[in-house]
Amino acid sequence: MTRLSNAFSKPHPALVCFITAGDGDTAANLDALVEGGADVIELGMPFTDPMADGPAIQNANLRSLGAGTTTADVLRIARKFRERHPNVPLVLMGYANPMIRHGPEWFASAAKEAGVDGVICVDIPPEEDDALGPDLRAAGIAPIRLATPTTDAKRLPQVLEGSDGFLYYVSVAGITGKQQAAQTSIEDAVAKLKAATDLPIAVGFGVRTPEQAGAIAKVADGVVVGSALVELVGEHGSDAPEKLRKLTASLAKAVHSAAKGPRKEDMA
Amino acid sequence: MASNPNTYKNQPDERGHFGDYGGRYVAETLMPLVLDLEREYRAAQADPAFHAEFDDLLEHYVGRPSPLYFAERLTEALGGAQVWFKRDELNHTGAHKINNCIGQILLAMRMGKTRIIAETGAGQHGVATATVCARFGLPCVIYMGAEDVRRQSPNVFRMKLLGAEVVPVTSGRGTLKDAMNEGLRDWVANVHDTFYIIGTAAGPHPYPELVRDFQSVIGKEARAQMQDRIGRLPDLLVAAIGGGSNALGLFHPFLDDPDVKMLGVEAAGHGLDGDEHAASLLGGFPGVLHGNKTYLLQDEDGQITEGHSISAGLDYPGIGPEHAWLKDTGRVEYTAITDEEALEAFQLLCRTEGIIPALEPSHAIAAVAKRAKEMPKDSVILANLCGRGDKDIFTVAERLGVEM
Ligand SMILES: Cc1ncc(COP(=O)(O)O)c(C=O)c1O
């Protein structure tokens, strides 16, 4: 069992929390997410050109880079997190260029050494897997792919091939932030994904409140919350950990109390 | 790599790669769209009706073929090689950009798309896009960096007159790359009805290929015109490079003519020794941005750095992937010209030929001036005069200390 598969084998759905590395006191903020009940941490690698992100996460990227955050800093934050939390899965999420700047093999081994469990690279689709995927797999890091409302049944197998850890379902065709998907469209999409894979399905983009998170957790294996947390970091500075702990706790309560959605093998 | 090692014209491969460069580095949401676009482009390529409509619009709406012009007084002033210009600044809307916009809007309509978006730097691509949208009655949103909105206010007004909505982009430093990010964000949120008309030979496959193909009308015409006028091909082709579309348009039809040398001219801004330039090939490293792998201005951590050039159309921190490949193969030589040198060349062309060039081709003219002097009088340089300078007179006046 890996840390990621453990997190998705708990008796309840998983809460996945995203914040951007180097934005505020990241160590304190990450600890607050874990204390609040996050099951998986997604740590954003800041990038100058976050094309898939809305204003909240764009601003977090700018704050982080403005504070001088480097890739070495991000990896240091990950390594220290791993020392403090040996069992909580940690996933790096970001864009291709910072990940491949010194070669994919360098990044994969540095991430492994820092205790990273998975990597989500927004702008490496299956077609360009060679740019990073083989090195991640060789290092024992899960390449986590995204499926979206535009990923049709014909394309889905290609997305699933070589995916590992979990499948991240992007519930809206759009950028991160406030736009929300209708619950029924999420239910339909997750049902189709589950029929096609045994990987856990985590749903994200536009999830902000415990009510939404709880509703999604009824059908999915995980719920990802990002912008709402990142906004708290931006607004509250050194008071952010307390605010993060509270929001995470209410999200965790809603997600963890939802009945676990059916798995492919249960439906067969 | 190439199945026929004797040609430079068989790129990209079926996955959109030019050697190591190019590709489709986009978010999953966009991937099905770029695959659709490729399918539709292949169908259009095989459809004589598509070519007929494209050619007809280029002739009667854009005003092609553009003239091939011998710059006699400039040649005399330089005292070396004969200098010829491909006059794409005489196109409708004043630059080469419209060649590509005609091709892409025809594709958009084939695909049943009803809304057009585009990014623009100098505003030339924005104006060309707004123009074809007006011509075909499609709504159009243009993303333009807030800094460029200020630098290129005449073009902003032209776009508005043409019915486009111009959205100033304030993220980043408010220039072309930030406008492109915003275009991609719009596209990803409006995939069902929107077509993104990319303005240069960059972006995810098939954009670099199709933009090059639409712009290749420049080189095809020039090749025939040269044969016709002097009975031979030029010794050297010269073109300015922002993302690289006018340069590829000129170069591509000549790539397999071994005696024709080629020089791409990047913007050196305040000089290549500092950070204030936009020379991705000469001062950058390979990386991934805006859907393709190519040379980029970036730091040690892969963060993209902002380009600088006096010319808003050249200060993009990337470059089309085919140029990255042509550089590595050695087929095309690349150089860079500073703001100061471009300003001098701008004035030189005004006074010797009675042509006010855009600041972008002024970089090419400056490079021509240097090379012509070193070449014998019977040699021939052909440069792409890819845009006219009306849009730039305010910038130039400011730099020359003239109040208007
Ligand atoms: C007149 C002109 N030339 C050149 C360029 C640079 O683009 P490209 O390198 O794609 O030709 C621009 C871009 O706006 C332009 O307006």
XYZ file of C-alpha atoms in Angstrom, chain A:
268
model
C 0.000 0.000 0.000
C 1.205 3.487 -0.782
C 0.347 6.584 1.218
C -2.072 7.570 -1.557
C -3.858 4.226 -1.742
C -4.123 4.205 2.060
C -5.786 7.595 2.017
C -8.376 6.329 -0.454
C -8.953 3.077 1.452
C -10.248 4.775 4.577
C -13.874 4.008 5.401
C -14.858 7.500 4.216
C -14.194 9.656 1.161
C -11.003 11.708 1.151
C -10.669 15.465 1.508
C -7.890 16.777 -0.742
C -6.637 20.270 0.114
C -4.615 22.543 -2.170
C -2.469 25.533 -1.269
C 0.391 27.206 -3.115
C 3.920 26.638 -1.797
C 5.737 29.744 -0.617
C 2.548 31.788 -0.179
C 2.565 32.790 3.497
C 3.904 30.474 6.225
C 3.387 27.313 4.203
C 4.571 24.907 6.915
C 2.103 26.314 9.437
C -0.662 26.394 6.843
C -0.047 22.766 5.817
C -0.091 21.661 9.466
C -3.428 23.429 9.887
C -4.870 21.529 6.896
C -3.748 18.214 8.391
C -5.074 19.126 11.846
C -8.377 20.154 10.264
C -8.723 16.702 8.710
C -7.252 16.824 5.190
C -6.545 13.319 3.906
C -4.343 14.332 0.957
C -2.273 17.492 0.458
C -1.792 19.093 -2.914
C 1.071 21.541 -2.854
C 1.051 24.014 -5.732
C 4.364 24.826 -7.387
C 4.270 28.529 -8.238
C 4.601 29.492 -11.915
C 4.658 32.863 -13.653
C 2.050 31.751 -16.196
C -0.650 29.692 -14.487
C -2.874 29.366 -17.571
C -5.451 27.038 -16.033
C -5.977 29.106 -12.897
C -8.412 31.838 -11.990
C -7.532 35.032 -10.110
C -7.315 33.480 -6.600
C -4.595 30.970 -7.481
C -2.943 33.357 -9.985
C -2.521 35.819 -7.117
C -1.162 33.125 -4.825
C 1.422 32.296 -7.495
C 2.398 35.943 -7.778
C 2.648 36.375 -3.989
C 4.830 33.291 -3.741
C 7.141 34.286 -6.586
C 7.203 37.859 -5.283
C 8.506 36.467 -1.990
C 11.316 34.794 -3.951
C 10.155 31.170 -3.793
C 12.363 28.809 -5.808
C 11.932 25.168 -6.805
C 14.478 24.307 -4.106
C 12.211 26.056 -1.573
C 9.179 24.058 -2.736
C 11.104 20.798 -2.375
C 12.358 21.883 1.066
C 8.770 22.604 2.164
C 7.780 19.128 0.936
C 10.694 17.410 2.720
C 9.951 19.125 6.041
C 6.260 18.270 5.683
C 7.212 14.635 5.178
C 9.333 14.711 8.351
C 6.433 16.110 10.387
C 3.714 13.986 8.757
C 5.144 10.627 7.729
C 1.779 9.197 6.652
C -0.087 12.034 4.919
C 0.144 11.782 1.144
C 1.653 14.805 -0.580
C 1.106 15.625 -4.234
C 2.874 18.381 -6.167
C 0.669 20.230 -8.634
C 1.887 22.693 -11.214
C 2.955 23.414 -14.761
C 5.489 21.658 -16.961
C 8.212 24.244 -17.325
C 9.433 24.463 -13.707
C 9.226 20.651 -13.494
C 11.396 19.941 -16.523
C 13.791 22.899 -16.338
C 16.713 20.744 -15.206
C 15.453 17.581 -16.864
C 12.573 15.293 -15.854
C 14.927 12.778 -14.225
C 16.302 15.487 -11.941
C 12.825 16.585 -10.902
C 11.533 13.041 -10.368
C 14.434 12.068 -8.141
C 14.387 15.355 -6.208
C 10.644 14.993 -5.615
C 11.093 11.374 -4.533
C 13.845 12.350 -2.140
C 11.512 15.019 -0.682
C 8.872 12.383 0.061
C 6.416 13.363 -2.681
C 3.829 10.701 -3.585
C 2.309 12.047 -6.780
C 2.622 14.795 -9.380
C -0.147 16.574 -11.258
C 1.159 18.489 -14.243
C -1.570 20.621 -15.753
C -0.062 21.046 -19.207
C 1.307 17.587 -19.918
C -1.554 15.603 -21.488
C -1.134 11.870 -22.238
C 0.121 12.809 -25.743
C 3.235 14.395 -24.193
C 3.711 11.850 -21.413
C 7.343 11.289 -22.466
C 8.218 14.741 -21.167
C 7.891 13.630 -17.527
C 5.808 10.466 -17.024
C 8.505 7.783 -17.516
C 10.839 9.455 -15.028
C 8.091 9.811 -12.414
C 7.162 6.144 -12.769
C 10.798 5.072 -12.566
C 11.128 7.041 -9.323
C 7.960 5.479 -7.899
C 5.919 8.688 -8.029
C 2.323 8.518 -9.259
C 1.603 10.607 -12.364
C -1.912 11.845 -11.588
C -3.905 12.751 -14.681
C -6.877 15.009 -15.144
C -10.150 14.099 -16.815
C -12.518 16.902 -17.805
C -16.025 17.404 -19.186
C -14.447 17.425 -22.667
C -12.745 14.039 -22.177
C -15.132 11.813 -24.116
C -15.521 8.050 -23.895
C -13.238 7.521 -26.868
C -10.408 9.488 -25.315
C -10.790 8.312 -21.721
C -8.765 5.070 -22.059
C -5.789 7.091 -23.276
C -6.049 9.350 -20.215
C -6.298 6.363 -17.890
C -3.369 4.526 -19.473
C -0.351 5.414 -17.357
C -2.399 7.287 -14.718
C -1.745 6.379 -11.138
C -2.615 7.390 -7.571
C -6.051 8.796 -8.319
C -7.872 10.376 -11.230
C -8.594 14.072 -10.817
C -11.945 14.938 -12.377
C -12.049 18.630 -13.296
C -15.765 19.254 -12.919
C -16.014 22.402 -15.044
C -14.638 23.214 -18.468
C -12.833 26.278 -17.240
C -10.253 27.600 -14.842
C -9.928 27.176 -11.082
C -12.078 29.489 -8.997
C -15.701 30.233 -8.440
C -17.506 28.648 -11.350
C -19.448 25.591 -10.159
C -20.618 22.472 -11.911
C -24.169 21.178 -11.461
C -24.332 18.250 -9.051
C -26.138 16.057 -11.591
C -23.424 16.548 -14.198
C -20.807 15.569 -11.622
C -22.778 12.444 -10.695
C -23.066 11.393 -14.337
C -19.409 12.022 -15.030
C -18.158 10.171 -11.951
C -20.364 7.185 -12.739
C -18.844 6.986 -16.228
C -15.301 7.294 -14.883
C -15.892 4.614 -12.277
C -17.152 2.246 -14.923
C -13.846 2.689 -16.736
C -11.255 2.532 -13.950
C -10.423 1.200 -10.506
C -8.490 4.347 -9.677
C -10.100 6.505 -6.991
C -11.873 9.560 -8.457
C -11.343 12.937 -6.815
C -13.505 15.833 -7.997
C -12.306 19.408 -7.985
C -12.569 22.933 -9.489
C -15.192 25.257 -8.037
C -15.737 23.341 -4.769
C -15.855 25.885 -1.934
C -18.386 24.997 0.754
C -18.998 22.033 3.091
C -22.447 21.596 1.476
C -20.982 21.195 -2.007
C -18.138 19.021 -0.748
C -20.551 16.770 1.142
C -22.804 16.362 -1.900
C -19.879 15.440 -4.153
C -18.459 13.053 -1.557
C -21.655 11.004 -1.851
C -20.571 9.951 -5.346
C -16.797 10.458 -5.517
C -13.825 8.978 -3.634
C -12.357 12.380 -2.952
C -13.158 16.079 -3.066
C -10.525 18.709 -3.900
C -10.735 22.220 -2.456
C -8.234 24.857 -3.570
C -9.235 28.449 -4.313
C -11.319 28.839 -1.133
C -8.290 27.854 0.986
C -5.853 29.905 -1.057
C -8.072 32.967 -0.593
C -7.859 32.542 3.193
C -4.070 32.462 2.945
C -4.135 35.658 0.891
C -6.520 37.479 3.220
C -5.294 36.481 6.646
C -1.496 36.349 6.536
C -0.182 35.086 9.876
C -3.736 34.379 11.071
C -4.314 32.068 8.108
C -3.587 28.772 9.934
C -6.494 29.258 12.329
C -8.884 30.111 9.467
C -7.631 27.184 7.401
C -8.069 24.770 10.305
C -11.672 25.868 10.761
C -12.677 25.685 7.105
C -10.867 22.363 6.646
C -12.585 20.917 9.703
C -16.021 21.814 8.381
C -15.158 20.488 4.931
C -13.752 17.287 6.458
C -16.862 16.781 8.555
C -19.073 17.018 5.472
C -16.842 14.825 3.305
C -16.096 12.191 5.940
C -19.733 11.736 6.922
C -20.850 11.093 3.344
C -21.418 7.448 2.514
C -18.651 6.137 0.342
C -19.578 6.017 -3.315
C -19.786 2.624 -5.059
C -16.628 1.202 -6.601
C -16.432 -0.512 -9.963
C -16.085 -3.934 -8.346
C -19.167 -3.255 -6.173
C -21.214 -2.431 -9.236
C -20.111 -5.435 -11.291
